[in-house]
Short mmCIF file of C-alpha atoms in Angstrom, two decimals:
data_model
loop_
_atom_site.label_atom_id
_atom_site.label_comp_id
_atom_site.label_asym_id
_atom_site.label_seq_id
_atom_site.Cartn_x
_atom_site.Cartn_y
_atom_site.Cartn_z
CA MET H 1240 116.80 50.97 -15.22
CA ALA H 1241 115.32 54.45 -15.00
CA GLU H 1242 112.05 54.65 -13.12
CA ILE H 1243 108.92 55.17 -15.18
CA ARG H 1244 106.71 58.09 -14.14
CA GLU H 1245 102.93 58.03 -14.12
CA LEU H 1246 101.13 59.81 -16.93
CA GLY H 1247 99.30 63.03 -16.12
CA SER H 1248 95.55 63.31 -16.45
CA SER H 1249 95.71 65.27 -19.74
CA GLU H 1250 97.97 62.60 -21.22
CA LYS H 1251 95.61 59.84 -20.13
CA ALA H 1252 92.62 61.77 -21.50
CA PHE H 1253 94.44 62.15 -24.83
CA LEU H 1254 95.00 58.37 -25.12
CA GLU H 1255 91.59 57.31 -23.73
CA ALA H 1256 89.67 56.88 -27.01
CA PHE H 1257 92.47 54.78 -28.49
CA LEU H 1258 92.84 52.27 -25.65
CA PRO H 1259 91.62 48.67 -26.05
CA GLN H 1260 87.90 48.08 -25.81
CA GLU H 1261 85.88 44.90 -25.54
CA VAL H 1262 85.38 43.54 -29.03
CA ASN H 1263 82.92 40.80 -29.87
CA SER H 1264 85.03 39.16 -32.56
CA ASP H 1265 87.33 36.24 -33.17
CA LEU H 1266 90.12 38.83 -33.40
CA PRO H 1267 91.73 40.73 -30.53
CA PHE H 1268 91.79 44.55 -30.31
CA VAL H 1269 94.99 45.51 -32.14
CA THR H 1270 97.08 48.62 -31.44
CA LEU H 1271 100.00 49.43 -33.71
CA THR H 1272 102.54 51.57 -31.89
CA TYR H 1273 106.12 52.62 -32.60
CA ALA H 1274 108.51 55.57 -32.53
CA GLN H 1275 109.99 57.10 -35.65
CA SER H 1276 112.18 60.00 -36.72
CA LEU H 1277 110.93 62.76 -39.03
CA ASP H 1278 112.44 60.80 -41.90
CA SER H 1279 110.44 57.73 -40.92
CA LYS H 1280 113.37 55.73 -39.58
CA ILE H 1281 112.99 53.49 -36.54
CA SER H 1282 116.74 52.93 -36.07
CA LEU H 1283 120.08 54.27 -37.30
CA GLY H 1284 120.72 51.02 -39.17
CA PRO H 1285 119.91 47.30 -39.25
CA GLY H 1286 120.59 45.82 -35.82
CA LEU H 1287 121.39 49.21 -34.23
CA ARG H 1288 119.22 49.80 -31.20
CA THR H 1289 118.38 53.51 -31.25
CA THR H 1290 116.77 55.54 -28.49
CA LEU H 1291 114.39 57.77 -30.39
CA SER H 1292 111.86 58.93 -27.87
CA GLY H 1293 112.38 60.86 -24.67
CA PRO H 1294 111.44 59.84 -21.09
CA GLU H 1295 107.95 61.35 -21.51
CA THR H 1296 106.98 59.01 -24.33
CA LYS H 1297 108.70 56.06 -22.62
CA ALA H 1298 106.20 56.47 -19.79
CA MET H 1299 103.43 56.35 -22.37
CA THR H 1300 104.75 53.09 -23.84
CA HIS H 1301 104.69 51.41 -20.42
CA PHE H 1302 101.22 52.79 -19.71
CA LEU H 1303 100.03 51.29 -23.00
CA ARG H 1304 101.67 47.96 -22.21
CA LEU H 1305 99.69 47.88 -18.95
CA LYS H 1306 96.48 48.21 -20.97
CA HIS H 1307 97.18 45.31 -23.34
CA ASP H 1308 97.13 41.54 -22.84
CA ALA H 1309 100.05 40.95 -25.21
CA ILE H 1310 102.97 42.71 -26.92
CA LEU H 1311 103.97 41.40 -30.33
CA VAL H 1312 107.25 41.93 -32.21
CA GLY H 1313 108.93 40.28 -35.18
CA VAL H 1314 111.95 38.06 -34.71
CA ALA H 1315 114.32 40.61 -36.25
CA THR H 1316 113.46 43.11 -33.50
CA ALA H 1317 113.69 40.45 -30.79
CA MET H 1318 117.19 39.61 -32.01
CA ALA H 1319 118.48 43.12 -32.78
CA ASP H 1320 117.12 44.95 -29.74
CA ASN H 1321 116.80 42.14 -27.19
CA PRO H 1322 113.86 44.04 -25.68
CA GLY H 1323 112.36 43.26 -22.27
CA LEU H 1324 108.77 43.48 -23.57
CA ASN H 1325 107.46 43.86 -20.03
CA CYS H 1326 105.64 46.64 -18.26
CA ARG H 1327 107.41 48.89 -15.75
CA TYR H 1328 104.55 51.31 -15.19
CA PRO H 1329 104.03 52.12 -11.49
CA GLY H 1330 101.80 49.51 -9.89
CA ALA H 1331 102.26 46.84 -12.58
CA THR H 1332 102.11 43.39 -10.96
CA ALA H 1333 103.36 40.01 -12.18
CA GLU H 1334 99.74 39.23 -13.03
CA SER H 1335 99.13 42.44 -15.01
CA GLN H 1336 102.21 41.92 -17.18
CA PRO H 1337 101.47 41.65 -20.91
CA ARG H 1338 102.32 38.40 -22.70
CA PRO H 1339 105.41 38.80 -24.94
CA VAL H 1340 104.77 37.33 -28.39
CA VAL H 1341 107.55 36.87 -30.94
CA VAL H 1342 106.66 36.00 -34.53
CA ASP H 1343 109.45 33.73 -35.69
CA SER H 1344 108.63 31.50 -38.68
CA GLU H 1345 111.76 29.34 -38.71
CA PRO H 1346 112.18 29.66 -35.56
CA LYS H 1347 115.59 31.22 -34.93
CA TRP H 1348 115.16 33.36 -31.80
CA GLN H 1349 117.47 32.26 -28.95
CA TYR H 1350 114.93 32.78 -26.18
CA ASN H 1351 117.24 31.15 -23.61
CA SER H 1352 119.63 34.10 -23.66
CA SER H 1353 116.91 36.74 -24.08
CA LYS H 1354 116.04 39.63 -21.80
CA VAL H 1355 112.42 38.46 -22.00
CA LEU H 1356 113.18 35.11 -20.35
CA GLU H 1357 115.54 36.77 -17.86
CA LEU H 1358 112.71 39.07 -16.71
CA THR H 1359 110.32 36.10 -16.56
CA LYS H 1360 112.71 34.29 -14.22
CA GLU H 1361 112.85 37.40 -12.03
CA GLY H 1362 109.05 37.52 -11.87
CA LYS H 1363 108.97 40.77 -13.86
CA GLY H 1364 107.29 39.48 -16.99
CA LYS H 1365 105.39 36.56 -18.45
CA GLY H 1366 107.00 33.72 -20.39
CA PRO H 1367 107.20 34.39 -24.14
CA TRP H 1368 104.99 32.84 -26.76
CA ILE H 1369 106.74 32.07 -30.02
CA ILE H 1370 104.57 32.00 -33.13
CA THR H 1371 106.19 29.75 -35.68
CA MET H 1372 105.37 28.01 -38.94
CA ARG H 1373 103.87 24.52 -38.65
CA GLN H 1374 106.25 21.92 -40.05
CA GLY H 1375 106.22 18.12 -40.32
CA LYS H 1376 108.48 17.74 -37.29
CA ASP H 1377 108.08 17.84 -33.50
CA GLN H 1378 107.26 21.41 -32.44
CA SER H 1379 106.29 20.85 -28.82
CA THR H 1380 107.40 23.47 -26.30
CA PRO H 1381 110.77 22.60 -24.70
CA GLU H 1382 110.68 22.05 -20.91
CA ASP H 1383 112.93 25.05 -20.16
CA LEU H 1384 110.44 27.35 -21.85
CA LYS H 1385 107.30 25.60 -20.58
CA LYS H 1386 108.32 25.82 -16.94
CA HIS H 1387 108.42 29.63 -17.25
CA GLY H 1388 105.00 29.79 -18.86
CA GLY H 1389 106.34 30.13 -22.39
CA GLU H 1390 104.98 28.28 -25.39
CA ILE H 1391 105.83 27.43 -28.97
CA ILE H 1392 102.73 28.01 -31.13
CA PRO H 1393 103.04 26.37 -34.57
CA LEU H 1394 100.56 27.81 -37.09
CA GLU H 1395 99.59 26.80 -40.59
CA PRO H 1396 101.56 28.69 -43.25
CA THR H 1397 99.98 30.15 -46.35
CA THR H 1398 100.01 27.70 -49.22
CA GLY H 1399 100.77 28.91 -52.71
CA ILE H 1400 100.83 32.64 -53.39
CA PRO H 1401 99.57 34.53 -50.33
CA THR H 1402 96.37 36.46 -50.99
CA ALA H 1403 96.83 38.60 -47.90
CA PRO H 1404 99.84 40.15 -46.17
CA THR H 1405 101.76 37.61 -44.13
CA SER H 1406 104.46 37.61 -41.50
CA GLY H 1407 107.12 35.32 -42.88
CA HIS H 1408 104.75 32.70 -44.16
CA ILE H 1409 101.89 32.90 -41.68
CA PRO H 1410 98.84 35.07 -42.45
CA TRP H 1411 98.29 37.84 -39.91
CA ASP H 1412 94.67 36.93 -39.29
CA THR H 1413 95.75 33.38 -38.42
CA ILE H 1414 98.22 34.79 -35.89
CA LEU H 1415 95.73 37.18 -34.34
CA LYS H 1416 92.90 34.62 -34.18
CA SER H 1417 95.19 32.10 -32.48
CA LEU H 1418 96.02 34.72 -29.84
CA LYS H 1419 92.35 35.50 -29.26
CA LYS H 1420 91.62 31.77 -28.82
CA ARG H 1421 94.29 31.72 -26.11
CA GLY H 1422 92.50 34.47 -24.20
CA ILE H 1423 94.36 37.50 -25.55
CA ASN H 1424 91.81 40.30 -25.95
CA SER H 1425 94.24 43.04 -26.89
CA VAL H 1426 97.59 43.07 -28.67
CA MET H 1427 100.09 45.89 -28.94
CA ILE H 1428 102.22 45.47 -32.06
CA GLU H 1429 105.52 47.28 -31.54
CA GLY H 1430 107.78 46.43 -34.49
CA GLY H 1431 110.03 46.12 -36.33
CA ALA H 1432 109.97 47.75 -39.74
CA ASN H 1433 108.76 44.68 -41.67
CA VAL H 1434 105.97 43.96 -39.20
CA ILE H 1435 104.84 47.62 -39.14
CA THR H 1436 104.89 47.91 -42.93
CA ASN H 1437 102.86 44.70 -43.16
CA ILE H 1438 100.31 45.83 -40.62
CA LEU H 1439 99.84 49.26 -42.23
CA GLY H 1440 98.45 47.40 -45.23
CA MET H 1441 95.68 45.80 -43.16
CA PRO H 1442 93.27 48.46 -41.87
CA GLU H 1443 90.68 45.73 -41.27
CA LEU H 1444 92.87 44.13 -38.58
CA VAL H 1445 94.07 47.27 -36.77
CA ASP H 1446 91.95 49.22 -34.27
CA SER H 1447 94.32 51.96 -33.08
CA VAL H 1448 97.57 53.49 -34.30
CA ILE H 1449 99.78 55.38 -31.85
CA ILE H 1450 103.00 56.81 -33.30
CA THR H 1451 105.68 58.79 -31.49
CA ILE H 1452 107.54 61.20 -33.77
CA ALA H 1453 110.93 62.37 -32.52
CA PRO H 1454 112.28 65.69 -33.90
CA THR H 1455 115.33 64.22 -35.57
CA TRP H 1456 116.41 62.90 -38.96
CA LEU H 1457 118.30 59.60 -38.64
CA GLY H 1458 119.45 59.76 -42.25
CA THR H 1459 119.44 57.61 -45.37
CA GLY H 1460 121.20 54.64 -43.70
CA GLY H 1461 118.43 54.15 -41.16
CA VAL H 1462 115.76 51.46 -41.16
CA THR H 1463 112.67 52.91 -42.87
CA VAL H 1464 108.95 52.43 -42.38
CA SER H 1465 107.24 53.08 -45.71
CA PRO H 1466 104.63 50.79 -47.25
CA ALA H 1467 104.82 49.82 -50.92
CA SER H 1468 103.35 52.39 -53.28
CA LYS H 1469 99.85 51.87 -54.58
CA THR H 1470 98.03 52.87 -57.72
CA GLU H 1471 94.29 53.12 -58.32
CA ASP H 1472 92.82 53.47 -61.81
CA GLY H 1473 96.38 53.80 -63.04
CA LYS H 1474 97.09 56.79 -60.75
CA PRO H 1475 99.52 56.74 -57.84
CA THR H 1476 97.74 56.95 -54.49
CA SER H 1477 98.86 57.01 -50.89
CA ALA H 1478 99.68 53.62 -49.41
CA ALA H 1479 97.85 54.15 -46.10
CA ASN H 1480 96.01 56.92 -44.25
CA LEU H 1481 94.95 57.76 -40.73
CA THR H 1482 91.63 59.22 -39.78
CA ASP H 1483 90.35 60.63 -36.42
CA THR H 1484 93.83 62.00 -35.76
CA LYS H 1485 94.80 63.59 -32.44
CA TYR H 1486 98.21 64.91 -31.43
CA HIS H 1487 99.77 65.61 -28.04
CA GLN H 1488 103.25 66.90 -27.26
CA PHE H 1489 105.25 64.68 -24.89
CA GLY H 1490 108.52 66.48 -24.06
CA ALA H 1491 110.33 67.17 -27.34
CA ASP H 1492 108.28 64.54 -29.20
CA VAL H 1493 104.75 64.46 -30.50
CA VAL H 1494 102.42 61.48 -30.21
CA LEU H 1495 99.88 60.88 -32.97
CA CYS H 1496 96.79 58.74 -32.40
CA GLY H 1497 94.53 57.69 -35.25
CA ARG H 1498 92.77 54.86 -37.06
CA LEU H 1499 93.72 53.35 -40.41
CA GLU H 1500 91.30 54.10 -43.20
CA THR H 1501 90.88 52.52 -46.58
CA VAL H 1502 90.14 55.56 -48.77
CA GLN H 1503 93.33 56.63 -50.52
CA MET H 1504 94.50 60.04 -51.68
CA GLN H 1505 95.49 60.59 -55.27
CA ALA H 1506 97.93 62.77 -57.14
CA ARG H 1507 96.29 65.83 -58.69
CA SER H 1508 95.17 65.17 -62.21
CA MET L 1148 91.01 79.27 -56.07
CA ALA L 1149 89.67 78.50 -52.61
CA GLU L 1150 89.68 81.44 -50.24
CA ILE L 1151 92.29 81.43 -47.51
CA ARG L 1152 90.98 81.89 -43.97
CA GLU L 1153 92.68 83.96 -41.28
CA LEU L 1154 94.56 82.12 -38.57
CA GLY L 1155 93.07 82.07 -35.09
CA SER L 1156 94.83 83.72 -32.18
CA SER L 1157 96.08 80.42 -30.71
CA GLU L 1158 97.56 79.49 -34.08
CA LYS L 1159 99.29 82.86 -34.38
CA ALA L 1160 100.58 82.56 -30.81
CA PHE L 1161 101.96 79.10 -31.62
CA LEU L 1162 103.94 80.45 -34.61
CA GLU L 1163 105.02 83.74 -32.99
CA ALA L 1164 108.47 82.72 -31.69
CA PHE L 1165 109.40 81.23 -35.05
CA LEU L 1166 108.53 84.19 -37.27
CA PRO L 1167 111.28 86.34 -38.86
CA GLN L 1168 113.08 88.77 -36.61
CA GLU L 1169 115.48 91.60 -37.37
CA VAL L 1170 118.93 90.10 -37.74
CA ASN L 1171 122.08 92.19 -37.81
CA SER L 1172 123.95 90.01 -40.28
CA ASP L 1173 124.92 89.76 -43.92
CA LEU L 1174 122.47 86.85 -44.08
CA PRO L 1175 118.67 87.03 -44.12
CA PHE L 1176 116.47 85.31 -41.54
CA VAL L 1177 115.84 81.85 -43.04
CA THR L 1178 112.76 79.71 -42.44
CA LEU L 1179 112.66 76.18 -43.82
CA THR L 1180 109.09 75.05 -44.29
CA TYR L 1181 107.46 72.14 -46.07
CA ALA L 1182 104.76 69.47 -45.75
CA GLN L 1183 105.53 65.77 -45.55
CA SER L 1184 103.78 62.46 -45.03
CA LEU L 1185 104.52 60.19 -42.07
CA ASP L 1186 106.96 58.33 -44.31
CA SER L 1187 108.79 61.59 -45.07
CA LYS L 1188 107.59 61.92 -48.66
CA ILE L 1189 106.75 65.31 -50.13
CA SER L 1190 105.06 63.91 -53.23
CA LEU L 1191 103.74 60.63 -54.64
CA GLY L 1192 106.53 60.56 -57.22
CA PRO L 1193 108.94 62.76 -59.19
CA GLY L 1194 106.95 65.48 -60.95
CA LEU L 1195 103.66 64.51 -59.29
CA ARG L 1196 102.09 67.46 -57.52
CA THR L 1197 100.54 66.07 -54.35
CA THR L 1198 98.18 67.85 -51.97
CA LEU L 1199 99.44 66.72 -48.60
CA SER L 1200 98.14 69.26 -46.15
CA GLY L 1201 94.57 70.24 -45.41
CA PRO L 1202 92.94 73.70 -45.69
CA GLU L 1203 93.98 74.56 -42.11
CA THR L 1204 97.69 74.28 -42.83
CA LYS L 1205 97.27 75.96 -46.22
CA ALA L 1206 96.13 79.06 -44.35
CA MET L 1207 99.29 78.82 -42.26
CA THR L 1208 101.49 78.67 -45.38
CA HIS L 1209 99.95 81.87 -46.72
CA PHE L 1210 100.25 83.57 -43.31
CA LEU L 1211 103.95 82.65 -43.28
CA ARG L 1212 104.42 83.94 -46.83
CA LEU L 1213 103.00 87.29 -45.68
CA LYS L 1214 105.71 87.44 -43.01
CA HIS L 1215 108.65 86.85 -45.36
CA ASP L 1216 110.31 89.05 -47.98
CA ALA L 1217 111.02 86.14 -50.32
CA ILE L 1218 110.03 82.55 -51.07
CA LEU L 1219 112.74 80.30 -52.48
CA VAL L 1220 112.36 76.99 -54.33
CA GLY L 1221 114.63 74.83 -56.46
CA VAL L 1222 114.11 74.63 -60.21
CA ALA L 1223 112.82 71.04 -60.03
CA THR L 1224 109.90 72.18 -57.89
CA ALA L 1225 109.26 75.22 -60.08
CA MET L 1226 109.04 72.92 -63.09
CA ALA L 1227 107.15 69.99 -61.54
CA ASP L 1228 104.58 71.92 -59.47
CA ASN L 1229 104.39 75.22 -61.38
CA PRO L 1230 103.59 76.93 -58.05
CA GLY L 1231 102.22 80.46 -57.76
CA LEU L 1232 104.63 81.38 -54.93
CA ASN L 1233 102.45 84.34 -53.97
CA CYS L 1234 100.51 85.19 -50.86
CA ARG L 1235 96.72 84.88 -50.75
CA TYR L 1236 96.31 85.63 -47.05
CA PRO L 1237 93.44 88.06 -46.37
CA GLY L 1238 94.69 91.63 -46.67
CA ALA L 1239 97.83 90.83 -48.68
CA THR L 1240 98.55 93.71 -51.08
CA ALA L 1241 100.67 93.86 -54.23
CA GLU L 1242 103.33 95.57 -52.11
CA SER L 1243 103.31 92.96 -49.32
CA GLN L 1244 103.77 90.06 -51.74
CA PRO L 1245 106.93 88.02 -51.16
CA ARG L 1246 109.56 87.91 -53.89
CA PRO L 1247 109.58 84.51 -55.68
CA VAL L 1248 113.15 83.19 -56.00
CA VAL L 1249 113.99 80.16 -58.13
CA VAL L 1250 117.44 78.58 -57.85
CA ASP L 1251 118.25 77.38 -61.35
CA SER L 1252 121.96 76.85 -62.09
CA GLU L 1253 121.75 76.21 -65.82
CA PRO L 1254 119.10 77.98 -66.14
CA LYS L 1255 116.30 75.85 -67.56
CA TRP L 1256 113.09 77.20 -65.99
CA GLN L 1257 110.59 78.47 -68.59
CA TYR L 1258 109.43 81.48 -66.59
CA ASN L 1259 107.42 82.78 -69.56
CA SER L 1260 104.84 80.05 -69.23
CA SER L 1261 104.95 79.95 -65.42
CA LYS L 1262 102.16 80.58 -62.94
CA VAL L 1263 104.53 82.95 -61.15
CA LEU L 1264 104.77 85.33 -64.13
CA GLU L 1265 101.06 84.94 -64.83
CA LEU L 1266 100.27 86.15 -61.30
CA THR L 1267 102.79 88.97 -61.65
CA LYS L 1268 101.03 90.17 -64.79
CA GLU L 1269 97.73 90.09 -62.88
CA GLY L 1270 99.24 92.19 -60.08
CA LYS L 1271 98.97 89.30 -57.63
CA GLY L 1272 102.66 88.67 -57.09
CA LYS L 1273 106.12 90.08 -57.66
CA GLY L 1274 108.31 89.26 -60.65
CA PRO L 1275 110.56 86.25 -60.07
CA TRP L 1276 114.28 86.37 -59.40
CA ILE L 1277 116.24 83.55 -60.97
CA ILE L 1278 119.48 82.61 -59.23
CA THR L 1279 121.79 81.09 -61.78
CA MET L 1280 125.44 80.12 -62.17
CA ARG L 1281 127.73 82.82 -63.51
CA GLN L 1282 129.05 81.85 -66.93
CA GLY L 1283 131.28 83.52 -69.53
CA LYS L 1284 128.29 84.60 -71.62
CA ASP L 1285 125.66 87.34 -71.53
CA GLN L 1286 123.38 86.79 -68.55
CA SER L 1287 121.52 90.06 -68.48
CA THR L 1288 117.82 89.94 -67.66
CA PRO L 1289 115.63 89.68 -70.78
CA GLU L 1290 113.21 92.59 -71.36
CA ASP L 1291 110.08 90.46 -70.96
CA LEU L 1292 111.19 89.50 -67.44
CA LYS L 1293 112.59 92.91 -66.50
CA LYS L 1294 109.38 94.76 -67.33
CA HIS L 1295 107.57 92.66 -64.72
CA GLY L 1296 110.17 93.30 -62.03
CA GLY L 1297 111.93 90.00 -62.54
CA GLU L 1298 115.71 89.54 -62.64
CA ILE L 1299 118.36 87.03 -63.59
CA ILE L 1300 120.98 86.91 -60.83
CA PRO L 1301 124.19 85.16 -61.93
CA LEU L 1302 126.34 84.06 -58.98
CA GLU L 1303 129.86 82.67 -58.73
CA PRO L 1304 129.89 78.84 -58.66
CA THR L 1305 132.05 76.86 -56.28
CA THR L 1306 135.41 76.07 -57.81
CA GLY L 1307 136.95 72.65 -57.24
CA ILE L 1308 135.45 70.37 -54.63
CA PRO L 1309 132.79 72.24 -52.62
CA THR L 1310 133.64 72.58 -48.94
CA ALA L 1311 130.07 73.43 -48.03
CA PRO L 1312 126.67 72.24 -49.26
CA THR L 1313 125.69 73.83 -52.54
CA SER L 1314 122.61 74.19 -54.65
CA GLY L 1315 123.62 72.90 -58.03
CA HIS L 1316 126.99 74.56 -58.09
CA ILE L 1317 126.37 77.70 -56.08
CA PRO L 1318 127.13 77.75 -52.34
CA TRP L 1319 124.06 78.45 -50.20
CA ASP L 1320 125.70 81.26 -48.27
CA THR L 1321 126.48 83.01 -51.57
CA ILE L 1322 122.80 82.75 -52.55
CA LEU L 1323 121.53 83.99 -49.20
CA LYS L 1324 124.04 86.87 -48.97
CA SER L 1325 123.13 88.03 -52.46
CA LEU L 1326 119.46 88.14 -51.43
CA LYS L 1327 120.26 90.13 -48.30
CA LYS L 1328 122.26 92.63 -50.39
CA ARG L 1329 119.13 93.09 -52.51
CA GLY L 1330 117.10 94.04 -49.45
CA ILE L 1331 115.63 90.64 -48.61
CA ASN L 1332 115.58 90.37 -44.81
CA SER L 1333 113.71 87.08 -44.58
CA VAL L 1334 113.49 84.04 -46.84
CA MET L 1335 111.07 81.15 -46.67
CA ILE L 1336 112.60 78.07 -48.27
CA GLU L 1337 109.79 75.77 -49.41
CA GLY L 1338 111.37 72.93 -51.41
CA GLY L 1339 111.84 70.62 -53.13
CA ALA L 1340 113.47 67.50 -51.72
CA ASN L 1341 117.02 68.31 -52.84
CA VAL L 1342 116.87 71.85 -51.50
CA ILE L 1343 115.39 70.72 -48.16
CA THR L 1344 117.92 67.92 -47.73
CA ASN L 1345 120.71 70.40 -48.47
CA ILE L 1346 119.41 72.99 -46.04
CA LEU L 1347 118.95 70.46 -43.22
CA GLY L 1348 122.73 70.04 -43.28
CA MET L 1349 123.31 73.75 -42.56
CA PRO L 1350 122.03 74.63 -39.09
CA GLU L 1351 124.20 77.77 -39.17
CA LEU L 1352 122.16 79.22 -42.04
CA VAL L 1353 118.65 78.30 -40.85
CA ASP L 1354 116.75 80.21 -38.15
CA SER L 1355 113.39 78.43 -38.03
CA VAL L 1356 112.01 75.11 -39.21
CA ILE L 1357 108.25 74.71 -39.67
CA ILE L 1358 107.10 71.28 -40.88
CA THR L 1359 103.56 70.13 -41.56
CA ILE L 1360 103.09 66.40 -41.07
CA ALA L 1361 100.05 64.87 -42.78
CA PRO L 1362 98.67 61.59 -41.35
CA THR L 1363 99.30 59.53 -44.46
CA TRP L 1364 101.96 57.26 -45.91
CA LEU L 1365 102.64 58.06 -49.57
CA GLY L 1366 104.67 54.87 -50.03
CA THR L 1367 108.06 53.78 -51.31
CA GLY L 1368 107.65 55.41 -54.74
CA GLY L 1369 107.31 58.90 -53.25
CA VAL L 1370 109.94 61.64 -53.20
CA THR L 1371 111.77 61.40 -49.87
CA VAL L 1372 113.33 63.96 -47.57
CA SER L 1373 116.14 62.26 -45.65
CA PRO L 1374 119.64 63.71 -45.26
CA ALA L 1375 122.71 61.54 -45.82
CA SER L 1376 123.67 59.42 -42.82
CA LYS L 1377 126.45 60.65 -40.55
CA THR L 1378 128.99 58.97 -38.34
CA GLU L 1379 130.94 60.42 -35.44
CA ASP L 1380 133.94 58.63 -33.91
CA GLY L 1381 133.06 55.71 -36.15
CA LYS L 1382 129.51 55.47 -34.76
CA PRO L 1383 126.33 56.20 -36.73
CA THR L 1384 124.61 59.36 -35.53
CA SER L 1385 121.50 61.21 -36.54
CA ALA L 1386 121.88 63.46 -39.59
CA ALA L 1387 120.03 66.46 -38.13
CA ASN L 1388 118.04 67.38 -35.02
CA LEU L 1389 115.53 69.97 -33.94
CA THR L 1390 115.54 71.71 -30.59
CA ASP L 1391 112.95 74.02 -28.93
CA THR L 1392 110.19 71.94 -30.52
CA LYS L 1393 106.53 72.94 -30.36
CA TYR L 1394 103.56 71.18 -31.96
CA HIS L 1395 100.07 72.35 -32.83
CA GLN L 1396 97.26 70.42 -34.47
CA PHE L 1397 95.84 72.06 -37.61
CA GLY L 1398 92.85 70.02 -38.78
CA ALA L 1399 94.01 66.44 -39.38
CA ASP L 1400 97.68 67.53 -39.60
CA VAL L 1401 100.24 68.55 -37.02
CA VAL L 1402 102.66 71.45 -37.43
CA LEU L 1403 106.09 71.19 -35.85
CA CYS L 1404 108.20 74.28 -35.14
CA GLY L 1405 111.82 74.03 -34.06
CA ARG L 1406 115.40 75.10 -34.63
CA LEU L 1407 118.18 73.02 -36.12
CA GLU L 1408 120.87 72.01 -33.65
CA THR L 1409 124.34 70.67 -34.23
CA VAL L 1410 124.62 68.06 -31.46
CA GLN L 1411 123.86 64.63 -32.87
CA MET L 1412 122.36 61.54 -31.28
CA GLN L 1413 124.23 58.26 -31.35
CA ALA L 1414 123.33 54.60 -31.48
CA ARG L 1415 123.54 52.91 -28.08
CA SER L 1416 126.96 51.40 -27.49
#
């Protein structure tokens, strides 16, 4: 594993306003962060782990992980990428590690053979929490997971037609509130495409957005982030917008910080 | 029409290395420039003119137009957007206007009712050149176009299966060489999606790439720029890459300058 460098003071100053803050709410502070190509792809294809960002932005990712209580990904990403979801920023201790959270309705993630649990056993990360859909059967945490600090968290699914965006079948605010109740004050949502697309539709739940853009086009076969189109008064409008935007070049990439807003842009009439 | 402001010195310095230079070649200096959303859309839908970039980057577009001998767009853009394709940068004279070039194989563009010809008649732009496919019939320039400095330019189509990317049926190097022969030393290619996607596949023909990224997601119904996927040695690779990248914030947007490179990135093995 390559060593992670410390961020410089101008890089830290750039990120400062978008880092987690104390929020007096039943929801945690939520940061959405991911890397994409110019053509809005996060990987070359389904299940293909793709290194998009350079070493400069990798350092940023680990700095951000240090600043959050939890890192959340969808099960598809956990299975395709087998990510470590820990923090390797200089000075990170076992205690300061973020909690890995995998949203896995069924569940189907094989945590036993995962990098996450491997790192937990080595003392380099916390045991994973698995958010799953409450069912009529026993959903207690197995001993092999419990002894490493992991937990199965069954949550109530949406009944009927969901009125809000969901992950699998669990409403996002249910997921986030359950994390806050467990002491998680800040969550960094890292992917994958379905999770990101979902979250972009919920400006009320997201506090910061931090996107790395790599100067490459992965091509039409890649996995795309693009929310469903919207219309307002019968006119097409943008699906999501950022406000308070700030950009900083990290190596060959650029990092964009902003906040989701609800006002949409329209086609010219 | 809103007035266009002058660029500041830091903005000019940022663009400097990517502006047209004298090239001793039978090809003009080619700049590819366009504005896109974070999800790589250039408009909300086919035929929907969409204002993506703010006033700051609009000033940049007109500064760039001042620096080029010609502006080239595909016929779909000419018809959908009815763009002026002239330069409104402070101090631009009738003489310093770029030549509007529309690539229109059939041809089907109704130049008579176009904004381009309207501006020409008002002395605010040059008469358009229409690049079309050579056919067995009369393709001389009609009087109403000729008297405004416009011209129909019929070029030889590719015969058989094209070995290089083409616009409609005319190879791009044929188009660019014909412009150079007519005294055009620099061309700014502005769109639309088909033209851009084509050009991204030809690093040997493109000297500079200048992309404005607006902090919005237009959504799945938008018109996308994403080149066809590539594979190398059976592995998926990126379709195109930029090198020498530089970024500068213009208002809420970021502008990316770079040069197309031929080395591709691969999925992790």
